[in-house]
Coordinates of C-alpha atoms in Angstrom, one line a residue:
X1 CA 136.4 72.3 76.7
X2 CA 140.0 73.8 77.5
X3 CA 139.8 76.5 79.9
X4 CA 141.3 79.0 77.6
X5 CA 138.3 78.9 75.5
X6 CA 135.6 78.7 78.3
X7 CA 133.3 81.8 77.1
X8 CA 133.6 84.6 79.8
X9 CA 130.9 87.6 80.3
X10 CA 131.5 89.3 77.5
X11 CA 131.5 86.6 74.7
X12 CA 135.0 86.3 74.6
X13 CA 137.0 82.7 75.5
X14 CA 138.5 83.5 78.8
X15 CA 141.9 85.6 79.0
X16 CA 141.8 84.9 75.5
X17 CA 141.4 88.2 73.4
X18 CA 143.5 87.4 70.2
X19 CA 143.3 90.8 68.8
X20 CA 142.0 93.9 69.5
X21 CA 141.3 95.6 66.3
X22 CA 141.5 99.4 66.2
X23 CA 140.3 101.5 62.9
X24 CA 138.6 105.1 62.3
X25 CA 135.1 105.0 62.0
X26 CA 133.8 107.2 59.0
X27 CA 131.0 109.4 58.8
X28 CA 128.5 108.4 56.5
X29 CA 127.7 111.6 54.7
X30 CA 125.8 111.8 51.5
X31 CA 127.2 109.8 48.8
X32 CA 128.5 106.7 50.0
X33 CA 126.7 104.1 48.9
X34 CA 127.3 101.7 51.8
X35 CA 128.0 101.8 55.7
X36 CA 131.8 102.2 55.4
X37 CA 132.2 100.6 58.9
X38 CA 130.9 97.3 56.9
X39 CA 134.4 96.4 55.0
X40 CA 136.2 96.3 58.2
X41 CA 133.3 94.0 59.7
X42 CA 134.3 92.0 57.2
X43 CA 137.8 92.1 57.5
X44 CA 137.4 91.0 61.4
X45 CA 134.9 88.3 60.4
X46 CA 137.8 86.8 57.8
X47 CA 140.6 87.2 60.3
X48 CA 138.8 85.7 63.3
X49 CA 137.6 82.5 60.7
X50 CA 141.9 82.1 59.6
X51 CA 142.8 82.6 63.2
X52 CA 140.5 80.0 65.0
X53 CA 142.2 77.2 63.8
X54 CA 145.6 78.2 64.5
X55 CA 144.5 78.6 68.4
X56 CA 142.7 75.7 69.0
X57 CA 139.4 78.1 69.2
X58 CA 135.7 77.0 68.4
X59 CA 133.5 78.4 65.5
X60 CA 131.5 80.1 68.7
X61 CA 134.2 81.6 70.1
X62 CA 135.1 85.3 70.2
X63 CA 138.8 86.0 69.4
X64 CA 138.6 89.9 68.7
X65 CA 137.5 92.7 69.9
X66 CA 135.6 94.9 67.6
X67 CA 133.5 97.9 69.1
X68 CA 130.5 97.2 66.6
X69 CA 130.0 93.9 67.7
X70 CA 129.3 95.1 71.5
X71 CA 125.4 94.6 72.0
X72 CA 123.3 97.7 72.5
X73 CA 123.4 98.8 76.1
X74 CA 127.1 98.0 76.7
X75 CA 129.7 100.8 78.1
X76 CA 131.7 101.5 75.2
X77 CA 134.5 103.0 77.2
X78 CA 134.4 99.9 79.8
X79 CA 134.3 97.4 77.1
X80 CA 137.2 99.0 75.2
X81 CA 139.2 99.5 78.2
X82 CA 139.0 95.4 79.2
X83 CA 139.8 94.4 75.3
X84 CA 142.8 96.7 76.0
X85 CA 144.0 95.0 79.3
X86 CA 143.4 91.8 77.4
X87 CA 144.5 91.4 73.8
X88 CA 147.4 89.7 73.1
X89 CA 148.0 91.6 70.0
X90 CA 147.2 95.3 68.8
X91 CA 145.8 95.4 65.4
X92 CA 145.4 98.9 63.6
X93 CA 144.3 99.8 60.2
X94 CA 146.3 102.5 59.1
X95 CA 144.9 105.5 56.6
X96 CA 144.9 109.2 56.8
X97 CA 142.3 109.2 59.0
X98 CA 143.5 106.6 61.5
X99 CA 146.4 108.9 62.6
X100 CA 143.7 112.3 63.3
X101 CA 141.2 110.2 65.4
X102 CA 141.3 111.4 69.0
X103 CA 139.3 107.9 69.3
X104 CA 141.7 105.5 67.5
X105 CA 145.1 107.6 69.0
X106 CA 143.6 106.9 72.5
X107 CA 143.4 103.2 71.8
X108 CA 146.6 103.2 70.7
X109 CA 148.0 104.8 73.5
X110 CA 146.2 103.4 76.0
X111 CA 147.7 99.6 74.7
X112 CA 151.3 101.0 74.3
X113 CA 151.0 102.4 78.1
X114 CA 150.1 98.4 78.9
X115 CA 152.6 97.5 77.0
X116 CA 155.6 99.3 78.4
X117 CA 154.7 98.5 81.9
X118 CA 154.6 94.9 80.7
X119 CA 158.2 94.7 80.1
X120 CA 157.2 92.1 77.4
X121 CA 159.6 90.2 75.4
X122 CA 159.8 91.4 71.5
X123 CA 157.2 94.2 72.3
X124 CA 157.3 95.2 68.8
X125 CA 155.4 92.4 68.1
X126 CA 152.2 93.2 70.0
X127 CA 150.9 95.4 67.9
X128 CA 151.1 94.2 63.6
X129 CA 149.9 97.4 62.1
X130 CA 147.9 97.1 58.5
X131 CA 147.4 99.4 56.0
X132 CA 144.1 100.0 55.3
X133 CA 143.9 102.8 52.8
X134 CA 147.7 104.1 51.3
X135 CA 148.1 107.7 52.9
X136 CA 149.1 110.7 50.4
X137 CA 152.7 110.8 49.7
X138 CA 152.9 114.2 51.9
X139 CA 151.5 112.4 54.8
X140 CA 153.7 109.7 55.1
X141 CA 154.5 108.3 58.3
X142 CA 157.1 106.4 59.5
X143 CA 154.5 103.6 61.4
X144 CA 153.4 103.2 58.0
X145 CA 156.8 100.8 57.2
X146 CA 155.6 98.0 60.0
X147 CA 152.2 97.7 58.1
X148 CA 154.0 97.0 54.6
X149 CA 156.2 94.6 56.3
X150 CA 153.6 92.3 56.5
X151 CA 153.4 91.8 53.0
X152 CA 156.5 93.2 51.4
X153 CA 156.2 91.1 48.0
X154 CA 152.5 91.9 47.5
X155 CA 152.8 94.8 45.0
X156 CA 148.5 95.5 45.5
X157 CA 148.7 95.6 48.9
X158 CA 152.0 97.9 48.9
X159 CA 150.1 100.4 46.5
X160 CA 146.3 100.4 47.3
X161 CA 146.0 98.9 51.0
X162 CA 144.0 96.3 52.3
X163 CA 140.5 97.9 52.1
X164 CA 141.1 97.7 48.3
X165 CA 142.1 93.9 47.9
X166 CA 138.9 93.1 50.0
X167 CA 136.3 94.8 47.6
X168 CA 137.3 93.6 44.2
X169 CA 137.8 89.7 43.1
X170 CA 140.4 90.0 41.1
X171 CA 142.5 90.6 44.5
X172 CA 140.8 87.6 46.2
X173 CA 143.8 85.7 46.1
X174 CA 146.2 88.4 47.4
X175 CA 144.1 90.1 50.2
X176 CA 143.7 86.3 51.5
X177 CA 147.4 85.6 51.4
X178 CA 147.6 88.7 53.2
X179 CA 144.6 88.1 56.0
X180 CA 146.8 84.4 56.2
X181 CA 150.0 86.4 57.4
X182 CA 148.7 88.0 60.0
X183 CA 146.3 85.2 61.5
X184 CA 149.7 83.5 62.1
X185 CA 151.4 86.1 63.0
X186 CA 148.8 86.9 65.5
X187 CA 149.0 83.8 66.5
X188 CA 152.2 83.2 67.4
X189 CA 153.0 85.7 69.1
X190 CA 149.7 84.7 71.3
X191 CA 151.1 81.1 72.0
X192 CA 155.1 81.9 72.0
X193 CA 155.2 85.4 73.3
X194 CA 151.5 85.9 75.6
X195 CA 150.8 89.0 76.5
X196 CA 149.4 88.7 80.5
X197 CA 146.3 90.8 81.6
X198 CA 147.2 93.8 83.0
X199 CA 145.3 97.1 83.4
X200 CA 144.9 99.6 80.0
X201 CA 144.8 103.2 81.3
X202 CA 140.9 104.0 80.0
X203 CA 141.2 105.2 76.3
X204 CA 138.7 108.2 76.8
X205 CA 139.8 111.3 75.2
X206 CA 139.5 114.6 77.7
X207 CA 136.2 116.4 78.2
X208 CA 136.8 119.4 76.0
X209 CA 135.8 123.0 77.0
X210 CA 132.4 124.4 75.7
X211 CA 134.1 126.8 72.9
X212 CA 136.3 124.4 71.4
X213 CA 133.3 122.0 70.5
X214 CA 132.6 120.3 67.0
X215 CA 129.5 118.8 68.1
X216 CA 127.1 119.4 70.8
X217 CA 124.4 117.2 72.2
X218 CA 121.8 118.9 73.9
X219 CA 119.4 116.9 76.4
X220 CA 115.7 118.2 76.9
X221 CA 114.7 116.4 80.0
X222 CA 113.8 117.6 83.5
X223 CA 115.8 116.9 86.3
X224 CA 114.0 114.1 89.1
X225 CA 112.2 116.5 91.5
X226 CA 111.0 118.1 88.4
X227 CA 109.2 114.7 87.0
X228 CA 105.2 114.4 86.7
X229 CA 103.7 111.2 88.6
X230 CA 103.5 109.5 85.3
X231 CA 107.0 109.4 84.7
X232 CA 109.4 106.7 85.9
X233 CA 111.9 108.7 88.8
X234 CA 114.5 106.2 88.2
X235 CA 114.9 107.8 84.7
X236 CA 116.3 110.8 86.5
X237 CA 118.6 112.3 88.1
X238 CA 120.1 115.7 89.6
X239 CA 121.4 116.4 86.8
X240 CA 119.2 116.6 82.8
X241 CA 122.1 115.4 80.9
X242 CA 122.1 111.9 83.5
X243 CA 118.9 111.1 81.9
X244 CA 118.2 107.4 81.0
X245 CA 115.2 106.7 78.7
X246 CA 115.3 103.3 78.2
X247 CA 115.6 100.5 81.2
X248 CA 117.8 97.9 79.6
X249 CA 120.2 96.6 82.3
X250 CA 122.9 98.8 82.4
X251 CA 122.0 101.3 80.4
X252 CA 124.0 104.5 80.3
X253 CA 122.4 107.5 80.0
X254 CA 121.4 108.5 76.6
X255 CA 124.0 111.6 76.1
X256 CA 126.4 109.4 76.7
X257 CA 125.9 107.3 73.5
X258 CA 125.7 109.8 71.7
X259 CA 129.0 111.3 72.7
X260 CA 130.5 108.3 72.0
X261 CA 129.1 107.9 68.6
X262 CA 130.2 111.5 67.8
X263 CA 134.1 110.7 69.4
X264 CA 134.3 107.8 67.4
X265 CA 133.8 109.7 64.3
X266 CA 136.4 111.9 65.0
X267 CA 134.4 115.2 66.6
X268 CA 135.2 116.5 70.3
X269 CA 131.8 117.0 71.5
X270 CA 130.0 118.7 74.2
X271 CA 127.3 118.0 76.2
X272 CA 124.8 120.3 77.4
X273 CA 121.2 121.0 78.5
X274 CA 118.5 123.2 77.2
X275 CA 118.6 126.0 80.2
X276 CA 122.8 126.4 79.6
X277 CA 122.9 125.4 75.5
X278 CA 123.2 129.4 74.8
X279 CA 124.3 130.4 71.1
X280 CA 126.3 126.9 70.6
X281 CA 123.5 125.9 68.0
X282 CA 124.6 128.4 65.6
X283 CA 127.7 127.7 64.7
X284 CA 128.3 123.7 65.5
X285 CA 125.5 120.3 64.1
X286 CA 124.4 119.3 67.0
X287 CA 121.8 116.5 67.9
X288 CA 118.8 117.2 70.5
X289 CA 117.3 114.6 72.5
X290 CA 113.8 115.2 73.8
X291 CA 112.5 113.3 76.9
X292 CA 108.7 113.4 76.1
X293 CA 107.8 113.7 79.6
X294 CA 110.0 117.0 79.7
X295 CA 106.2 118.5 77.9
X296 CA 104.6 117.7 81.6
X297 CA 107.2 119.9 83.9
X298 CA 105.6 123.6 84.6
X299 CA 106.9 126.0 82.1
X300 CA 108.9 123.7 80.4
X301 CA 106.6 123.0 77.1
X302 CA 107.6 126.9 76.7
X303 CA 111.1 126.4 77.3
X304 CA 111.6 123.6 74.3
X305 CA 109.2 125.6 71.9
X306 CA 111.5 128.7 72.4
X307 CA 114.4 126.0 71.3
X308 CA 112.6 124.2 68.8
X309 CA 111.6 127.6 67.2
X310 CA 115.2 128.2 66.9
X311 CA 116.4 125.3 65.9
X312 CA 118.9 125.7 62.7
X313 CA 118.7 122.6 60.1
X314 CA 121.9 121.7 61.4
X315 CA 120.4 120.5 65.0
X316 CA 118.4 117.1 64.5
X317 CA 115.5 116.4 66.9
X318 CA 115.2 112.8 68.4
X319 CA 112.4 111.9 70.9
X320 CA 113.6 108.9 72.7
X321 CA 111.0 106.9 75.2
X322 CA 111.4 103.4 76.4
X323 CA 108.3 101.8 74.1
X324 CA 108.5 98.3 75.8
X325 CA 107.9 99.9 79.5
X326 CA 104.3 99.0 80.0
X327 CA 104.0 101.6 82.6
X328 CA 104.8 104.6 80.2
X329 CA 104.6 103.7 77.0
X330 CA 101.5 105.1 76.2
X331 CA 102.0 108.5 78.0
X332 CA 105.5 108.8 76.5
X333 CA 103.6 108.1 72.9
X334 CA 101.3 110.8 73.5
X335 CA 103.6 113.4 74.5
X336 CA 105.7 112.7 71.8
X337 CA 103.2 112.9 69.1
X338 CA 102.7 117.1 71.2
X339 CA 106.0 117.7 70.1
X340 CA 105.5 116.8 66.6
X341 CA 102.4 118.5 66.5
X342 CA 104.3 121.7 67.6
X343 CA 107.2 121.2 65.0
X344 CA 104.4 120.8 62.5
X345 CA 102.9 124.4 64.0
X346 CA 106.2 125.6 63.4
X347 CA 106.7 124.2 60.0
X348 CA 109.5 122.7 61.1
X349 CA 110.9 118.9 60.1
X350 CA 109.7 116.3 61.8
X351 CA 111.7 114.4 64.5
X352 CA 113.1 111.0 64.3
X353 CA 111.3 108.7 67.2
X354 CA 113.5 106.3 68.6
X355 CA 111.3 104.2 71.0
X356 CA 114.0 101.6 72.1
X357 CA 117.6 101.1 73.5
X358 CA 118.9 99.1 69.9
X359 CA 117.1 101.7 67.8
X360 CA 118.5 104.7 69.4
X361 CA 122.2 102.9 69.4
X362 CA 122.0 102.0 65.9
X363 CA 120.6 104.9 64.4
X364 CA 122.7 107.4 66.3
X365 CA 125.8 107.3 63.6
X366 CA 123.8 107.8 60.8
X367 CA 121.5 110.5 62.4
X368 CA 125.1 112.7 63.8
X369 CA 126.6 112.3 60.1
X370 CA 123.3 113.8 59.0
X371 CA 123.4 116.6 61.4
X372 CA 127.1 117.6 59.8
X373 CA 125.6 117.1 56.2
X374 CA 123.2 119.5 56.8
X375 CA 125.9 121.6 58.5
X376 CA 128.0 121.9 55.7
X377 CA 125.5 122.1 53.3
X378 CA 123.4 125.1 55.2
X379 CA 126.1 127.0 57.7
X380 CA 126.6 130.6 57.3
X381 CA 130.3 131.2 56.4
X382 CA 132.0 132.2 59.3
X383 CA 135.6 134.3 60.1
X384 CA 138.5 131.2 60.4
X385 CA 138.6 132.3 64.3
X386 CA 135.0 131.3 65.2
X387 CA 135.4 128.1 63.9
X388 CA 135.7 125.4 66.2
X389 CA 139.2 123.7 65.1
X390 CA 139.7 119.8 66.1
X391 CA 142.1 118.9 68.7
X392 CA 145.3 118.3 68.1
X393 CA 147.3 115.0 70.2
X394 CA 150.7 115.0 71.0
X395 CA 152.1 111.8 72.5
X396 CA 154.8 112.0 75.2
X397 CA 157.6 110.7 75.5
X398 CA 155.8 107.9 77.4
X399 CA 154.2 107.0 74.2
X400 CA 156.2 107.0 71.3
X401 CA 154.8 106.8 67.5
X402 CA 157.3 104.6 66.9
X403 CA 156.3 101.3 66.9
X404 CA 160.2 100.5 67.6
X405 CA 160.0 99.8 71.8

């Protein structure tokens, strides 16, 4: 096997990230059919089969980066932050909600920081925008003319995008005359014009302050010398919102994913425990995880009924216990079924149980975009000034929204 393609520790051939592929994940409130985040799974799957052969690559080799193919358990941020300091090429799909995505505009930024300090050759070329979805004529952008460049004399692509020529067959033939052009162009800009490794600055957008939240995730969990003899200590740490449920090597705690799932749909969150969580319930969704064992801490059985009493339709409860751990499993089942038994006293909903690392990393997305559903739906109206308002980025001078270098 060449040495280029030698598989490294994260499943891709070694120094050999084609592509990183960078798109705004969408919420999948009520009336979509489908997982949106499917179409561009597909998209990657097509691009990385045309682009194999032109590299010399194997049918079992890696050569994108897309964040939903990580495995559960893996460090978004780190993850993202190596594809960065790797790819040869920068691949965004443009739409409307591309350019308001705190998540996608780090990305973005965090290659074109790379990129400058490069000093590359035809830097231009390192990043081959698409359009995904065609942006409303008052939000044009002036990015937008690199992603029609790559198919100037495709009329369906110019008009609808490349989300649109993938769903329907009677644009099979143009979206893969499309997907051709930039698999080569991909490519050679990887074997003429490579791209060496070099650090990405980390594309994690800022910890927000508490009032300007969109969505807060609230941990229920004691701290370690707070934990019952039953309960695993290396769960816990000084701090409730540190708390790790589920002993997967590597692991992060569980707040984190969750933060990351609600970033990557586009809402500054905060993360909080129960004692501090004040009013921030009434006015923003919010997701609460329970640690089971939290029910055998003195007083603190009191302390989540007071919050579960309160809890608005808005603020979905998830109990989250490691079910494989032989040495807690059967505890951690029987203190969650006390917490359902005293939502049911409440006549409350009951809470989604997620008993394992893959569970709780796949459900999340769905379980946030339910939390702003029922948000919307349920909310009291409030004055314009109490409403938390999204960020807004402004790139420096540093990082241009040109693509032009």
């Amino acid at each position: 096997m060449h040495p280029a393609h030698q598989a490294g520790a994260t499943g891709q051939p070694a120094g050999q990230t084609y592509f990183f592929l960078s798109y705004a994940h969408l919420s999948l409130l009520q009336g979509l059919a489908t997982d949106p985040d499917l179409e561009v799974q597909k998209f990657f799957g097509d691009l990385s089969e045309q682009l194999r052969p032109l590299v010399g690559a194997g049918p079992e080799h890696r050569v994108g980066f897309l964040d939903t193919e990580l495995p559960p358990g893996t460090d978004w941020n780190e993850a993202r932050t190596l594809a960065l300091s790797t790819a040869h090429v920068f691949v965004p799909l443009y739409s409307a909600t591309y350019f308001k995505n705190a998540w996608t505009q780090s990305e973005q930024e965090s290659f074109r920081a790379r990129l400058k300090a490069s000093r590359v050759q035809g830097a231009h070329r390192h990043i081959q925008p698409v359009l995904w979805d065609p942006l409303p004529p008052w939000e044009q952008r002036r990015e937008i003319a690199a992603a029609l460049a790559v198919a100037p004399d495709i009329e369906a692509y110019q008009k609808d995008g490349l989300r649109a020529l993938s769903r329907f067959s009677m644009y099979h033939d143009e979206y893969r005359n499309v997907l051709a052009r930039i698999a080569v162009e991909i490519a050679d800009v990887a074997t003429h014009h490579p791209l060496p490794p070099s650090p990405a600055p980390p594309p994690t957008p800022e910890p927000i302050p508490r009032d300007q939240a969109q969505f807060v995730v609230v941990v229920a969990a004691p701290v370690r010398d707070e934990v019952s003899s039953g309960a695993d200590p290396e769960d816990y740490t000084d701090v409730a919102t540190q708390w790790r449920p589920f002993h997967d090597a590597d692991a992060l705690p569980a707040a984190e994913y969750v933060a990351s799932s609600a970033e990557r749909l586009n809402l500054a969150t905060y993360v909080t425990d129960v004692p501090t969580v004040g009013n921030l319930l009434d006015t923003r969704p919010a997701v609460l995880l329970i640690d089971p064992w939290y029910l055998d801490g003195a007083g603190q059985d009191r302390e989540l009924a007071g919050v579960l009493r309160g809890l608005p339709p808005w603020a979905i409860p998830v109990i989250a216990f490691d079910a494989a751990d032989r040495r807690t499993a059967d505890q951690g089942a029987r203190l969650a079924g006390r917490v359902e038994d005293m939502l049911q006293q409440m006549d409350r909903p009951p809470a989604r149980q997620l008993r394992g690392l893959a569970e709780f990393v796949s459900d999340m997305p769905r379980l946030i975009s339910e939390a702003r559903r029922q948000y919307l739906k349920n909310a009291p109206m409030y004055p314009s000034h109490q409403i938390p308002s999204p960020r807004l980025r402004l790139l420096t001078g540093d990082q241009p929204s040109d693509p032009t270098f």
